[in-house]
CSV table of C-alpha atoms in Angstrom, one decimal:
chain,number,residue,atom,x,y,z
G,1,UNK,CA,12.4,-7.4,21.8
G,2,UNK,CA,12.3,-3.9,20.5
G,3,UNK,CA,9.0,-2.0,20.4
G,4,UNK,CA,7.2,-1.8,17.0
G,5,UNK,CA,8.0,1.4,15.2
G,6,UNK,CA,5.4,4.2,15.0
G,7,UNK,CA,4.3,4.9,11.4
G,8,UNK,CA,3.3,8.3,10.1
G,9,UNK,CA,-0.3,9.3,9.5
G,10,UNK,CA,-1.4,11.3,6.5
G,11,UNK,CA,-3.9,10.3,3.9
G,12,UNK,CA,-7.1,11.9,2.6
G,13,UNK,CA,-9.4,14.3,4.4
G,14,UNK,CA,-12.4,13.3,2.2
G,15,UNK,CA,-14.0,9.9,1.7
G,16,UNK,CA,-15.2,10.7,-1.8
G,17,UNK,CA,-13.9,10.2,-5.3
G,18,UNK,CA,-10.6,8.4,-5.9
G,19,UNK,CA,-9.9,5.2,-3.8
G,20,UNK,CA,-7.9,2.0,-3.9
G,21,UNK,CA,-10.5,-0.6,-5.1
G,22,UNK,CA,-8.5,-3.8,-4.3
G,23,UNK,CA,-5.2,-5.2,-3.1
G,24,UNK,CA,-4.4,-8.9,-3.4
G,25,UNK,CA,-1.1,-10.4,-2.5
G,26,UNK,CA,-0.7,-14.2,-2.2
G,27,UNK,CA,2.1,-15.2,0.2
G,28,UNK,CA,3.4,-18.5,1.6
G,29,UNK,CA,1.6,-21.0,3.8
G,30,UNK,CA,-1.8,-20.1,2.3
G,31,UNK,CA,-1.5,-16.5,3.6
G,32,UNK,CA,-2.9,-13.6,1.6
G,33,UNK,CA,-3.9,-10.0,1.7
G,34,UNK,CA,-7.3,-9.7,0.1
G,35,UNK,CA,-8.7,-6.2,0.4
G,36,UNK,CA,-11.7,-4.5,-1.2
G,37,UNK,CA,-12.0,-0.8,-0.8
G,38,UNK,CA,-15.0,1.6,-0.9
G,39,UNK,CA,-16.5,3.3,0.8
G,40,UNK,CA,-13.6,5.6,1.3
G,41,UNK,CA,-11.9,6.1,4.7
G,42,UNK,CA,-10.3,9.3,5.9
G,43,UNK,CA,-6.7,9.2,6.9
G,44,UNK,CA,-4.9,5.9,7.0
G,45,UNK,CA,-7.0,2.7,7.0
G,46,UNK,CA,-5.0,0.5,9.4
G,47,UNK,CA,-5.7,-3.1,8.6
G,48,UNK,CA,-2.5,-4.4,10.1
G,49,UNK,CA,-4.4,-6.5,12.7
G,50,UNK,CA,-6.7,-8.2,10.2
G,51,UNK,CA,-4.8,-8.4,6.9
G,52,UNK,CA,-1.4,-10.1,6.8
G,53,UNK,CA,0.8,-12.2,4.5
G,54,UNK,CA,3.9,-14.3,5.0
G,55,UNK,CA,6.8,-13.9,2.7
G,56,UNK,CA,10.4,-15.2,2.5
G,57,UNK,CA,13.6,-13.4,1.7
G,58,UNK,CA,14.9,-13.9,-1.9
G,59,UNK,CA,11.4,-15.0,-3.1
G,60,UNK,CA,9.4,-13.3,-5.9
G,61,UNK,CA,5.8,-12.2,-5.2
G,62,UNK,CA,3.2,-10.1,-7.1
G,63,UNK,CA,0.9,-7.5,-5.5
G,64,UNK,CA,-2.2,-6.9,-7.7
G,65,UNK,CA,-3.6,-3.5,-7.0
G,66,UNK,CA,-6.6,-1.9,-8.6
G,67,UNK,CA,-6.4,1.9,-8.3
G,68,UNK,CA,-9.9,3.3,-8.9
G,69,UNK,CA,-12.7,5.3,-7.6
G,70,UNK,CA,-15.6,5.4,-5.1
G,71,UNK,CA,-17.1,8.3,-7.1
G,72,UNK,CA,-15.6,10.5,-9.7
G,73,UNK,CA,-12.9,9.6,-12.2
G,74,UNK,CA,-10.0,11.9,-11.8
G,75,UNK,CA,-6.3,11.7,-12.6
G,76,UNK,CA,-4.4,10.1,-9.8
G,77,UNK,CA,-1.1,8.5,-8.8
G,78,UNK,CA,-0.5,5.4,-6.7
G,79,UNK,CA,2.4,3.7,-5.0
G,80,UNK,CA,3.1,0.8,-2.7
G,81,UNK,CA,5.9,0.4,-0.1
G,82,UNK,CA,7.0,-2.4,2.3
G,83,UNK,CA,9.2,-1.3,5.2
G,84,UNK,CA,11.8,-4.0,4.8
G,85,UNK,CA,14.2,-2.6,7.4
G,86,UNK,CA,11.4,-2.1,10.0
G,87,UNK,CA,12.5,1.4,10.9
G,88,UNK,CA,9.0,3.0,10.7
G,89,UNK,CA,9.9,4.9,7.5
G,90,UNK,CA,8.8,4.0,3.9
G,91,UNK,CA,12.0,4.8,2.1
G,92,UNK,CA,12.1,5.4,-1.6
G,93,UNK,CA,14.1,2.2,-2.1
G,94,UNK,CA,11.2,0.3,-0.4
G,95,UNK,CA,8.7,1.2,-3.1
G,96,UNK,CA,7.5,-1.9,-4.9
G,97,UNK,CA,5.6,-0.1,-7.6
G,98,UNK,CA,4.0,3.0,-9.0
G,99,UNK,CA,1.0,3.9,-11.1
G,100,UNK,CA,-0.6,7.0,-12.6
G,101,UNK,CA,-3.7,7.5,-14.7
G,102,UNK,CA,-7.4,8.1,-14.7
G,103,UNK,CA,-9.6,5.3,-13.4
G,104,UNK,CA,-11.0,3.0,-14.5
G,105,UNK,CA,-7.7,1.5,-15.6
G,106,UNK,CA,-6.3,-2.0,-15.8
G,107,UNK,CA,-5.1,-3.9,-12.7
G,108,UNK,CA,-1.5,-3.0,-11.7
G,109,UNK,CA,0.7,-6.0,-11.0
G,110,UNK,CA,3.8,-5.1,-9.0
G,111,UNK,CA,6.3,-7.9,-9.0
G,112,UNK,CA,8.9,-7.7,-6.3
G,113,UNK,CA,11.6,-9.9,-4.6
G,114,UNK,CA,11.9,-9.8,-0.8
G,115,UNK,CA,15.5,-8.5,-0.3
G,116,UNK,CA,17.9,-10.8,1.5
G,117,UNK,CA,18.5,-7.9,3.9
G,118,UNK,CA,14.9,-7.7,5.0
G,119,UNK,CA,14.5,-8.0,8.7
G,120,UNK,CA,12.5,-11.0,10.0
G,121,UNK,CA,9.2,-10.5,11.7
G,122,UNK,CA,6.2,-8.3,11.2
G,123,UNK,CA,6.5,-5.1,9.2
G,124,UNK,CA,4.1,-2.8,7.3
G,125,UNK,CA,3.0,-2.5,3.7
G,126,UNK,CA,1.4,0.8,2.7
G,127,UNK,CA,-0.6,1.4,-0.5
G,128,UNK,CA,-1.6,4.9,-1.4
G,129,UNK,CA,-3.6,6.6,-4.1
G,130,UNK,CA,-3.6,10.4,-4.3
G,131,UNK,CA,-6.1,12.2,-6.6
G,132,UNK,CA,-4.1,14.8,-8.5
G,133,UNK,CA,-0.9,13.5,-7.1
G,134,UNK,CA,2.4,13.1,-8.9
G,135,UNK,CA,5.1,10.4,-8.5
G,136,UNK,CA,6.9,9.7,-6.4
G,137,UNK,CA,4.3,10.0,-3.7
G,138,UNK,CA,5.0,11.1,-0.1
G,139,UNK,CA,3.9,8.0,2.0
G,140,UNK,CA,3.2,10.4,4.9
G,141,UNK,CA,1.4,13.1,2.7
G,142,UNK,CA,-2.0,14.6,3.5
G,143,UNK,CA,-4.4,15.4,0.6
G,144,UNK,CA,-8.1,15.9,-0.1
G,145,UNK,CA,-9.0,12.8,-2.1
G,146,UNK,CA,-7.6,9.3,-2.4
G,147,UNK,CA,-6.8,6.6,0.1
G,148,UNK,CA,-4.1,5.0,2.2
G,149,UNK,CA,-4.2,1.4,3.5
G,150,UNK,CA,-1.7,-0.4,5.7
G,151,UNK,CA,-1.3,-4.2,5.9
G,152,UNK,CA,1.1,-6.5,7.8
G,153,UNK,CA,3.9,-8.4,6.0
G,154,UNK,CA,5.7,-11.1,8.0
């Protein structure tokens, strides 16, 4: 069994203003990610030990993400990735969806199919919102305001 990859840090230095308000992803076997943000967290909020979902290759799922605010309403960009090849890098091809706008905005629903080439076992999903950011986002980027949250995908 190979060791789990080490993922990059990054994320916001401030806990104010823009923040991911919620992430919901219903998986198989009654598994789900159900996250509510605010107050903001500096750096990467690592929820991989407490928030996980089970998915199957070739199956369609939808991640519902509310990009929002814990304070001020400023233009932001958001993106979500799943590290399907489990190499510790969120490759551009592993992005499951992007968003840009000024909160409050409508819920973003990112429909994605688990690739047949996805490696079995636990991997990581990263959701990022960067105030003042532009797409595509750098999943390892550091910035002043926004949020980064990591979850486990099996």
